[in-house]
Coordinates of C-alpha atoms in Angstrom, one line a residue:
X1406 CA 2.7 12.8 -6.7
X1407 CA 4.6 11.1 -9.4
X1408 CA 1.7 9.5 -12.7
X1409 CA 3.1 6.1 -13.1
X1410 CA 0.0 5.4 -16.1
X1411 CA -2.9 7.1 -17.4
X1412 CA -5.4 6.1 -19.9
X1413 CA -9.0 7.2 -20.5
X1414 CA -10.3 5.2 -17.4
X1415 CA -7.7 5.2 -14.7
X1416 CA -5.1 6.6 -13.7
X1417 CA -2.5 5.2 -11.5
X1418 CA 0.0 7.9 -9.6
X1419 CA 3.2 7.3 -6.9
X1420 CA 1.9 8.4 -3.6
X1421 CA 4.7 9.7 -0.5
X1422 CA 4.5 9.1 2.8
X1423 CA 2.8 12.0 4.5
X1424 CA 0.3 12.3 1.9
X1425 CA -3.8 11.6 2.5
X1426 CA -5.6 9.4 -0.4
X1427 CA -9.2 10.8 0.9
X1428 CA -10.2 13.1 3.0
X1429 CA -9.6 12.7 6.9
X1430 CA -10.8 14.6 9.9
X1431 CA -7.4 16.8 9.7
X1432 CA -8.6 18.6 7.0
X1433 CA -5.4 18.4 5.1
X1434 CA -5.4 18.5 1.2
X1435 CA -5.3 14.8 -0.2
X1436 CA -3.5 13.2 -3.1
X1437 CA -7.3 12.8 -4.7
X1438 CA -7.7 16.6 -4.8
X1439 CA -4.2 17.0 -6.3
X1440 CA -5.1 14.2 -9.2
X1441 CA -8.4 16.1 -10.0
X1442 CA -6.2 19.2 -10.1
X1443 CA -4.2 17.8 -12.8
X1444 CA -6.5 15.9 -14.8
X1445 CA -8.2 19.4 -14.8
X1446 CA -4.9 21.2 -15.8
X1447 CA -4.2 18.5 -18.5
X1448 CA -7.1 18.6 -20.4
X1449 CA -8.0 22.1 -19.8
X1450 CA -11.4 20.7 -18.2
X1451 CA -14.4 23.1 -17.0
X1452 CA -16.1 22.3 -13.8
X1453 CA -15.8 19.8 -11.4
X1454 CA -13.3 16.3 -12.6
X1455 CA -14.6 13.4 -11.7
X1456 CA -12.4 10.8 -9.7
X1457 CA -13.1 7.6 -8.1
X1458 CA -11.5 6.2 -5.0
X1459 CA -10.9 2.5 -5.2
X1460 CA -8.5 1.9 -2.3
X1461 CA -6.2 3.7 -0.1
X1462 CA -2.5 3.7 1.6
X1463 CA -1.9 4.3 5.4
X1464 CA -0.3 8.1 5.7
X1465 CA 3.1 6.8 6.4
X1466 CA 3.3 4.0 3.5
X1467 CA 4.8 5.1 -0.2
X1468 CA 3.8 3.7 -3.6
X1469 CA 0.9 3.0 -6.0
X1470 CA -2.6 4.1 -5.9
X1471 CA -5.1 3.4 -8.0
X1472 CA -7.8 6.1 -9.3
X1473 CA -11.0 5.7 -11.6
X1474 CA -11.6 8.3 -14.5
X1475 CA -14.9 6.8 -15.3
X1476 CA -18.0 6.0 -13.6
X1477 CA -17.7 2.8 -15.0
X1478 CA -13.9 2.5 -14.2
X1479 CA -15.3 3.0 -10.6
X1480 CA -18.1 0.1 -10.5
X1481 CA -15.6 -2.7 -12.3
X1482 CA -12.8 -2.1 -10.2
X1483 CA -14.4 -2.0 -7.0
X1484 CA -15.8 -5.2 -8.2
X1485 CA -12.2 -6.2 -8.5
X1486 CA -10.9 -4.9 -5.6
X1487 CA -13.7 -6.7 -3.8
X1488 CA -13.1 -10.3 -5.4
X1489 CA -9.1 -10.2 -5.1
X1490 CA -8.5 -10.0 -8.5
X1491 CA -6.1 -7.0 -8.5
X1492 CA -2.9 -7.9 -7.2
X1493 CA -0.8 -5.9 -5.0
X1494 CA 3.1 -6.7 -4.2
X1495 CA 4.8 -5.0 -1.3
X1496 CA 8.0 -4.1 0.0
X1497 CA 8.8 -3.7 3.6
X1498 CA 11.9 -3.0 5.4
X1499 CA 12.0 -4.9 9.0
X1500 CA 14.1 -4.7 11.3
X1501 CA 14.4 -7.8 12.1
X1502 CA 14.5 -11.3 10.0
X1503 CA 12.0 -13.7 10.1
X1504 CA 12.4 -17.1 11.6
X1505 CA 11.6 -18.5 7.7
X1506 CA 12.7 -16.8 4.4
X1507 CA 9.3 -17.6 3.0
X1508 CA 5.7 -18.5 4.9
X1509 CA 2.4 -17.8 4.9
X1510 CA 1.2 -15.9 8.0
X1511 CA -2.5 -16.6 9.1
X1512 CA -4.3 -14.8 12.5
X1513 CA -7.2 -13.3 13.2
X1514 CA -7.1 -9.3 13.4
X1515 CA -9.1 -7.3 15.6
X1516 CA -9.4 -3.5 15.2
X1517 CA -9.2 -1.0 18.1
X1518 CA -11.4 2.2 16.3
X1519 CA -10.1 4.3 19.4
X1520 CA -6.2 3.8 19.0
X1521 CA -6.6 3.3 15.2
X1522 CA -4.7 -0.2 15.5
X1523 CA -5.0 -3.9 14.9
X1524 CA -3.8 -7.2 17.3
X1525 CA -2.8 -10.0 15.8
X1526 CA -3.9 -13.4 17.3
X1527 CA -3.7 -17.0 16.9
X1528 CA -7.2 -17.4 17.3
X1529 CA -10.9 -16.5 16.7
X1530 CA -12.0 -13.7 18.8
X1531 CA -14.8 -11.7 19.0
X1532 CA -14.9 -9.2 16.7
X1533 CA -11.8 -10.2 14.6
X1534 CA -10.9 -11.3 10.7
X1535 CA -9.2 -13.6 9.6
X1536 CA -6.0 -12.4 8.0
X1537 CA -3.5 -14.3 5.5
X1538 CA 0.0 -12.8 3.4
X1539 CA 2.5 -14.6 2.4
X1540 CA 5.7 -13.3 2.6
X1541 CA 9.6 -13.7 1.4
X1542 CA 12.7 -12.4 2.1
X1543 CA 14.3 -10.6 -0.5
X1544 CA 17.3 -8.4 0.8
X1545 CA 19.7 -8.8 4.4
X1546 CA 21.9 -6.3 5.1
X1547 CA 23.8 -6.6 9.0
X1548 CA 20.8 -4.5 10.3
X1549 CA 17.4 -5.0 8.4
X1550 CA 15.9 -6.8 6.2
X1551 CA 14.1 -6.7 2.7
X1552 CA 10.7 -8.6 2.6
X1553 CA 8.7 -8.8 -0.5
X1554 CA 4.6 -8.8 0.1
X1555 CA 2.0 -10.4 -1.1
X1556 CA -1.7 -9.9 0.6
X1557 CA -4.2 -12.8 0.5
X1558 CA -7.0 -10.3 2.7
X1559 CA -6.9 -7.1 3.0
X1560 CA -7.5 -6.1 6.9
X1561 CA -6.7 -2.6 8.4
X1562 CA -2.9 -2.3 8.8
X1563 CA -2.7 -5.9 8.7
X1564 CA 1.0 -5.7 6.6
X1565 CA 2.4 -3.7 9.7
X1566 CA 0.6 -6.0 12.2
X1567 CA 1.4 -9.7 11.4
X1568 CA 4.8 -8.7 10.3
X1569 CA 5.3 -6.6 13.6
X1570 CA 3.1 -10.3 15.7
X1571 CA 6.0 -12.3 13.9
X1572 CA 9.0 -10.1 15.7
X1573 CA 9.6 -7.9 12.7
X1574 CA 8.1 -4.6 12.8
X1575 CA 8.4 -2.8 9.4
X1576 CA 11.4 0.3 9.9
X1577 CA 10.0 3.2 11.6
X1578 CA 6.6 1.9 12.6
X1579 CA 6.6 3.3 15.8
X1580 CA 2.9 2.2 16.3
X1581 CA 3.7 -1.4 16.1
X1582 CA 7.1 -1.8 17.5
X1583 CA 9.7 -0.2 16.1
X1584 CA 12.9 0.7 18.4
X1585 CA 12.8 4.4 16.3
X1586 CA 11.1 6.6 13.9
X1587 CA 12.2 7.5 10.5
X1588 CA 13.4 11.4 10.2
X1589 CA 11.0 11.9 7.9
X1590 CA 8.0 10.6 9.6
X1591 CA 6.9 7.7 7.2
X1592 CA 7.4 3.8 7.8
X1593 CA 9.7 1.4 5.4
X1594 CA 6.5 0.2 3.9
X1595 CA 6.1 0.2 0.0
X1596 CA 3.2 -0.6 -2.6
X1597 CA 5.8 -1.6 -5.2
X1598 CA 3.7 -3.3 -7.8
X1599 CA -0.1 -3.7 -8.9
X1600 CA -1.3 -6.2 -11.9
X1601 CA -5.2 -6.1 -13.0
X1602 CA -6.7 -6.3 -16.4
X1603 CA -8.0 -3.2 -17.5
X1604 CA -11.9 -2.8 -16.3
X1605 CA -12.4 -1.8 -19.8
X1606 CA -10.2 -2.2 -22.5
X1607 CA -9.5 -5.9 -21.0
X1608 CA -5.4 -5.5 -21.7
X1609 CA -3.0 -6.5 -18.3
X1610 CA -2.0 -3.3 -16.6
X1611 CA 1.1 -3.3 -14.9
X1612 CA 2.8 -0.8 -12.8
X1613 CA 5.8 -0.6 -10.8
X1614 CA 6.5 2.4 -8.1
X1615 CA 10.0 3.8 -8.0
X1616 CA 11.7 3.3 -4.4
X1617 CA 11.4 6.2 -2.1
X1618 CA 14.5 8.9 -3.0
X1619 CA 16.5 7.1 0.7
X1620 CA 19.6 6.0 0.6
X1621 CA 18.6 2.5 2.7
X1622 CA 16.4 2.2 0.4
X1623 CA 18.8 1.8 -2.2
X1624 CA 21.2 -0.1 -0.3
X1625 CA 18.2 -2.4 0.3
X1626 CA 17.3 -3.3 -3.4
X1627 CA 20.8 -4.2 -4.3
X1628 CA 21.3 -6.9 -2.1

């Protein structure tokens, strides 16, 4: 856990692949019980810390995450959240290139509880959502490629699905396509940058995750 910005209302911290935001029916410790830990550390604090969950990252998927200090942090950005008006940028690393450098893709997205999965299709069907990003291609090198994210829903894995229902699974996502998995066990997927005004103080927050310590990674963000 790496704190990218901290005031007296939220805290924003660099999340790895491999770590939980909440708590899951493995049991495992989460990045939520680390941030109490060292807001508790910090400031000396007795007690229990409070901290709110506003949103979450998929296991395998690096980058930002956004925590409430305050009860009232909590209510105004889950009110934000909600209404689309923080905005999330993402990196991905596919391993193939789309057909267009730069689209919008729209399908409707039906979750399967059992395998913990969406489907992508080009049409209404029962129980689906419609889903909408819009996407552009950032970064080619001779084997993958560097798509910058930007979500216009927010559906379960819905990055990893329309980019994998396009041809282009994202590096490493076995789940959805991918010819292998990454040594490490996480997927190329990366919450790189989040913009919201502050729930309180009203100022524009900006934060920007570093790249995972990889050395495609790197190669990626030069080109």
């Amino acid at each position: 856990m790496q704190v990218i910005y901290e005031d007296n209302h939220i805290i924003i911290v660099s999340k790895r692949s491999g770590e939980i935001v909440q708590g899951d029916k493995t049991g495992d410790r989460t990045l939520a019980d680390d941030v109490k830990q060292y807001i508790k550390e910090k400031y000396a604090k007795p007690g229990n810390v409070f901290l709110g969950v506003v949103h979450r990252l998929d296991r395998p998927v690096w980058g930002l995450v956004v925590f409430a200090k305050t009860s009232k942090a909590l209510s105004r950005l889950n009110d934000m959240f909600r209404t689309g008006d923080v905005h999330k940028t993402y990196w991905a690393i596919t391993q193939n290139c789309p057909a267009e450098p730069e689209a919008v893709l729209t399908d409707w997205i039906s979750r399967n509880e059992k395998q913990n999965k969406s489907y992508a299709y080009d049409h209404e069907v029962p129980g689906s959502k419609k889903a909408m990003l819009h996407y552009k291609v950032i970064g080619r090198s001779d084997n993958y490629t560097l798509v910058e994210v930007n979500l216009m829903t927010g559906r379960h894995h819905q990055i990893r699905c329309q980019l994998a229902n396009i041809g282009c699974p994202i590096k490493g996502d076995l789940k959805y396509g991918a010819r292998r998995s990454n040594p490490d066990g996480s997927i190329s997927l990366l919450a790189r940058k989040i913009e919201f005004v502050h729930p309180v103080s009203k100022e524009k927050i900006y934060a920007e995750a570093p790249l995972p310590d990889d050395r495609l990674w790197r190669e990626m963000r030069m080109l």
